[in-house]
Amino acid sequence: MKTTFIILLCVSSLFVNAQNNAGEQYTVLAESFRKSAKSDSAIFYFELAAKEFKKSNNTEGLANSYNQAAVLLTRQDKYEKAKAYLFNALTMGLSLTDTNNLLVATTYISLGVVFGAEENYSQSLLYHNKALAIRLLKLGENHSDVATSYGNIGNIYHRSKDYDRAIEAHLKALQVREKLFGKTGTELIQSYTNLGNAYREKKAYSTSLEYFNKALQTRIANAQPAKEMSPSYKKIYEVYYLIGDTANGDLYKAKAGE
């Protein structure tokens, strides 16, 4: 009887491992299709991976598959299906012993993105802030993912036209990135650009130009190619035109290659 039990246990273990391996293989295929911009195929294989992980009770694999499929569905504007997968992923993540895990944070971020796409900004902020709380808890204040969460929150405030809070969030992201990457790290470019955008909307054009120029100087310091410089030149010339400085507007427009 004991020998039979051991054999059954081994067979069961092999079956679970086979399902996990199948799930991992489907995940690799899905990632490959995503990289080649074949979203429908990527979603298909993430869904197959989810089925295999579900059979083997692989909670993390299942939640990750749902998360990844939902990101792609959101980009296709299939918000309801994306949310269905994300709420399933959230249930899986919250069933783990540590409910404040980074997998749950990832799901919260994706929910923030999809609600933001639906212009439900209060719900979007709710989930982005939940993600931030977990990242602060698990990663500490000085981590690039924490900066990304501050940036996400700033972007939602910007889209809801709450520019003061957008600036507050983007400044926090900038502070973290400066500590991690120094004053000339390319990671700062996004924060500078976000701040320039927010100040432009507030009609604080001199401050807007200051941040857009910082983004440009950071690109120059990192010897980025001309095509990478163009977005910063464009931001700058648009502000010059807004303040009626046609001469500088024309100068930077020419630098942008337009």
XYZ file of N, CA, C and O in Angstrom, residues 121-122 125 154-163:
52
model
N -10.975 58.223 -13.926
C -9.716 58.606 -13.299
C -9.669 58.323 -11.799
O -8.602 58.015 -11.260
N -10.802 58.404 -11.121
C -10.802 58.130 -9.683
C -10.440 56.667 -9.412
O -9.652 56.371 -8.507
N -6.685 56.131 -10.248
C -5.813 56.603 -9.171
C -5.846 55.664 -7.969
O -4.818 55.442 -7.310
N 1.062 60.732 -11.689
C 1.148 62.065 -12.277
C 0.448 62.155 -13.617
O -0.236 63.148 -13.920
N 0.595 61.113 -14.424
C -0.043 61.102 -15.746
C -1.568 61.110 -15.637
O -2.254 61.769 -16.439
N -2.100 60.368 -14.671
C -3.563 60.346 -14.506
C -4.061 61.701 -14.005
O -5.090 62.212 -14.476
N -3.344 62.301 -13.070
C -3.731 63.648 -12.626
C -3.687 64.633 -13.793
O -4.562 65.503 -13.928
N -2.677 64.500 -14.642
C -2.576 65.388 -15.808
C -3.789 65.221 -16.720
O -4.400 66.205 -17.153
N -4.142 63.969 -16.984
C -5.264 63.711 -17.885
C -6.585 64.189 -17.291
O -7.509 64.539 -18.025
N -6.676 64.216 -15.967
C -7.899 64.717 -15.322
C -7.822 66.225 -15.072
O -8.687 66.786 -14.397
N -6.758 66.852 -15.627
C -6.557 68.312 -15.573
C -6.260 68.833 -14.171
O -6.434 70.038 -13.893
N -5.802 67.965 -13.288
C -5.364 68.398 -11.953
C -3.844 68.554 -12.024
O -3.076 67.705 -11.573
N -3.426 69.685 -12.593
C -2.017 69.853 -12.941
C -1.120 70.039 -11.718
O 0.043 69.620 -11.739
